[in-house]
Coordinates of C-alpha atoms in Angstrom, one line a residue:
H1 CA 41.6 -115.2 56.2
D2 CA 39.9 -118.1 57.9
L3 CA 37.7 -120.2 55.5
S4 CA 37.8 -123.2 57.7
G5 CA 33.9 -122.5 58.5
L6 CA 32.8 -123.3 54.9
V7 CA 31.7 -126.6 54.4
S8 CA 32.6 -127.6 50.9
Q9 CA 36.0 -127.3 48.9
Q10 CA 34.1 -125.7 46.3
A11 CA 32.9 -122.8 48.5
R12 CA 36.4 -122.5 49.8
E13 CA 38.0 -122.3 46.4
E14 CA 35.3 -119.6 45.1
A15 CA 36.3 -117.6 48.3
I16 CA 40.1 -117.9 47.6
E17 CA 39.2 -116.8 43.8
A18 CA 37.4 -113.9 45.2
I19 CA 40.4 -112.9 47.3
R20 CA 42.6 -113.3 44.3
S21 CA 40.4 -111.3 42.0
E22 CA 40.2 -108.5 44.6
D23 CA 43.7 -108.5 45.1
R24 CA 44.5 -108.2 41.3
R25 CA 42.3 -104.9 41.1
R26 CA 44.8 -103.3 43.6
V27 CA 47.3 -101.4 41.6
F28 CA 50.9 -100.8 42.6
D29 CA 52.1 -97.5 43.2
L30 CA 55.7 -97.0 43.3
T31 CA 55.8 -94.0 45.5
R32 CA 54.1 -96.0 48.3
P33 CA 53.9 -99.1 50.1
T34 CA 53.6 -101.8 49.8
L35 CA 54.7 -103.6 46.7
F36 CA 54.6 -107.0 48.3
R37 CA 51.4 -108.6 49.5
L38 CA 50.7 -111.9 51.2
H39 CA 47.1 -113.5 51.8
V40 CA 47.4 -116.3 54.3
I41 CA 44.0 -118.3 53.9
K42 CA 43.3 -121.1 56.7
Q43 CA 41.2 -123.8 55.0
S44 CA 41.4 -126.4 57.9
A45 CA 43.4 -127.0 60.9
D46 CA 46.4 -128.5 58.8
Y47 CA 45.7 -126.9 55.6
Y48 CA 46.5 -123.4 54.3
T49 CA 46.7 -121.5 51.0
V50 CA 49.1 -118.5 50.6
V51 CA 48.5 -116.0 47.6
K52 CA 51.7 -113.9 47.2
T53 CA 51.7 -110.8 45.0
E54 CA 54.6 -108.6 44.3
H55 CA 55.7 -105.9 41.9
H56 CA 58.6 -106.9 39.6
I57 CA 60.8 -104.4 41.2
I58 CA 60.5 -106.4 44.3
C59 CA 60.9 -109.8 43.0
E60 CA 61.5 -111.5 39.7
G61 CA 61.8 -114.9 38.0
W62 CA 65.2 -115.3 39.1
S63 CA 64.4 -114.6 42.8
G64 CA 61.1 -116.9 43.0
P65 CA 62.7 -120.2 43.4
L66 CA 65.6 -119.0 45.7
L67 CA 62.8 -117.4 47.9
L68 CA 60.5 -120.5 47.8
A69 CA 63.7 -122.5 48.7
G70 CA 64.5 -120.3 51.7
V71 CA 60.9 -120.7 53.0
H72 CA 61.0 -124.7 52.4
A73 CA 64.3 -124.8 54.4
Y74 CA 62.9 -122.8 57.3
Y75 CA 59.8 -125.0 57.2
Q76 CA 61.7 -128.1 57.4
E77 CA 63.6 -126.7 60.3
L78 CA 60.4 -125.9 62.2
T79 CA 58.7 -129.4 61.5
S80 CA 61.6 -131.2 62.6
G81 CA 62.0 -129.3 65.7
R82 CA 65.7 -127.9 64.9
D83 CA 66.7 -124.5 65.7
I84 CA 66.0 -122.2 62.9
Q85 CA 69.5 -121.1 61.2
M86 CA 68.8 -117.4 60.1
R87 CA 70.4 -116.9 56.6
E88 CA 71.5 -113.2 56.2
D89 CA 71.4 -111.8 52.7
T90 CA 73.5 -108.8 52.0
A91 CA 74.0 -109.0 48.3
Y92 CA 70.8 -106.7 47.6
L93 CA 72.0 -104.0 49.8
S94 CA 75.6 -104.3 48.4
A95 CA 74.1 -104.2 44.8
Q96 CA 72.2 -101.0 45.6
E97 CA 75.6 -99.5 47.0
Y98 CA 77.4 -100.4 43.9
I99 CA 74.7 -98.9 41.7
A100 CA 74.8 -95.7 43.6
D101 CA 78.6 -95.6 43.4
H102 CA 78.4 -95.9 39.8
K103 CA 75.3 -93.7 38.9
G104 CA 77.4 -90.9 37.2
E105 CA 78.8 -93.7 34.8
I106 CA 75.4 -95.4 34.3
N107 CA 73.7 -92.1 33.6
G108 CA 76.5 -90.9 31.2
Y109 CA 76.3 -94.2 29.3
W110 CA 72.5 -93.8 28.8
E111 CA 72.6 -90.2 27.9
E112 CA 75.2 -90.8 25.2
T113 CA 73.3 -93.9 24.0
L114 CA 69.9 -92.3 23.8
A115 CA 71.2 -89.0 22.2
E116 CA 71.6 -90.9 19.1
A117 CA 68.0 -92.0 19.2
G118 CA 66.3 -88.8 19.1
A119 CA 62.7 -88.6 20.1
A120 CA 60.7 -91.7 21.3
N121 CA 58.6 -93.5 18.7
D122 CA 55.0 -92.1 18.5
I123 CA 52.8 -95.4 18.4
N124 CA 49.4 -93.6 18.3
A125 CA 48.8 -95.0 15.0
L126 CA 48.6 -98.4 16.5
L127 CA 46.1 -97.3 19.1
S128 CA 42.4 -97.3 18.7
S129 CA 42.1 -93.9 20.7
P130 CA 45.2 -91.5 20.6
I131 CA 46.7 -90.7 24.0
K132 CA 49.6 -88.3 25.0
L133 CA 52.3 -90.7 25.6
D134 CA 54.5 -88.5 27.4
G135 CA 52.4 -88.5 30.6
Y136 CA 51.3 -92.0 30.2
R137 CA 52.5 -94.5 33.0
R138 CA 50.0 -97.4 33.5
V139 CA 48.1 -99.4 31.2
E140 CA 44.5 -98.6 32.5
Q141 CA 42.6 -101.5 30.5
P142 CA 45.0 -104.2 29.7
A143 CA 44.2 -106.5 26.7
S144 CA 45.9 -109.5 25.1
C145 CA 45.9 -110.7 21.5
M146 CA 47.1 -114.2 20.3
Q147 CA 48.7 -115.0 16.8
V148 CA 49.2 -118.6 16.3
I149 CA 51.7 -119.6 13.7
G150 CA 51.7 -123.4 13.0
G151 CA 52.4 -125.9 10.1
E152 CA 54.6 -124.9 7.3
S153 CA 54.9 -121.3 8.3
Y154 CA 56.2 -122.5 11.7
K155 CA 58.6 -125.0 10.0
A156 CA 60.0 -122.3 7.7
L157 CA 60.6 -119.9 10.7
K158 CA 62.3 -122.6 12.6
G159 CA 64.5 -123.5 9.7
F160 CA 65.2 -119.7 9.1
S161 CA 66.4 -119.4 12.7
R162 CA 68.5 -122.3 12.7
R163 CA 70.3 -121.1 9.4
E164 CA 71.0 -117.7 10.8
G165 CA 72.0 -118.9 14.1
I166 CA 69.3 -116.9 15.9
T167 CA 66.4 -117.7 18.4
M168 CA 62.5 -117.7 17.6
N169 CA 62.2 -114.9 20.3
V170 CA 64.7 -112.6 18.0
L171 CA 62.4 -113.0 15.2
V172 CA 59.4 -112.0 17.3
E173 CA 61.1 -109.2 18.6
F174 CA 62.1 -108.1 15.0
G175 CA 58.5 -108.4 14.0
W176 CA 57.4 -106.0 16.8
H177 CA 60.3 -103.6 16.0
K178 CA 59.1 -103.7 12.4
L179 CA 55.6 -102.9 13.3
I180 CA 56.6 -99.8 15.5
Q181 CA 59.0 -98.6 12.6
V182 CA 56.2 -98.9 9.9
Y183 CA 53.4 -97.2 12.0
S184 CA 55.7 -94.6 13.4
G185 CA 57.1 -93.8 10.2
R186 CA 60.5 -93.6 11.7
G187 CA 63.8 -95.5 10.6
Q188 CA 64.6 -96.5 14.0
S189 CA 62.8 -98.3 17.0
I190 CA 63.6 -98.8 20.5
V191 CA 61.9 -101.2 22.9
G192 CA 62.7 -101.9 26.5
T193 CA 63.4 -105.6 27.1
T194 CA 64.1 -107.2 30.6
V195 CA 66.7 -110.0 30.7
S196 CA 67.5 -112.5 33.3
G197 CA 71.0 -112.1 34.7
R198 CA 72.9 -111.0 37.7
D199 CA 76.2 -109.7 36.2
L200 CA 77.3 -107.1 38.9
P201 CA 80.5 -108.0 40.8
I202 CA 78.9 -108.7 44.1
A203 CA 79.5 -111.9 46.2
G204 CA 76.6 -114.1 46.5
I205 CA 74.4 -112.0 44.0
E206 CA 73.4 -115.2 42.1
N207 CA 71.8 -116.5 45.3
S208 CA 70.2 -113.5 46.4
V209 CA 66.3 -112.6 46.5
G210 CA 65.5 -109.2 45.2

């Protein structure tokens, strides 16, 4: 995008926001390219803005700083006139091969574990309009709700977490599980949680993007 013809900074910022808003409206389809998008926006001869959008399956919080560090390293080499030193990253492909080789073991673990859980929790009681959850794959109208806990209540929660040796995040997750358990009417709740970590036995995986 070339915005260098716009006279004021405000006009350029409004145009950039329009590009970002349009990009946010493009949903990701895991069955088709592309799950990674870049908008390179020229504001002037020596001032560019880059908008990067990717699906979590492509790049997550661990990878972000690694990716930017790589970009900066290449940029420094270019601006200093040095030859670019290409950095080959094979850890991602090695990790995929490892997962493929152990697929039977992984599937067996989850089949055994989930067999103890029975059916999925029915959370329709939490929804304003009931839906068929088996075929629901994407939130069409995302929303947010914030509950602020402060003062003595917050101090009491902090004190409790310290005494029990748990984090505040564990308390929040317990509250979410309890909510699901009450509204679904079942004694067990299952929630998927993404955690940060690279524990596969692959050389260089901690410094790999992907």
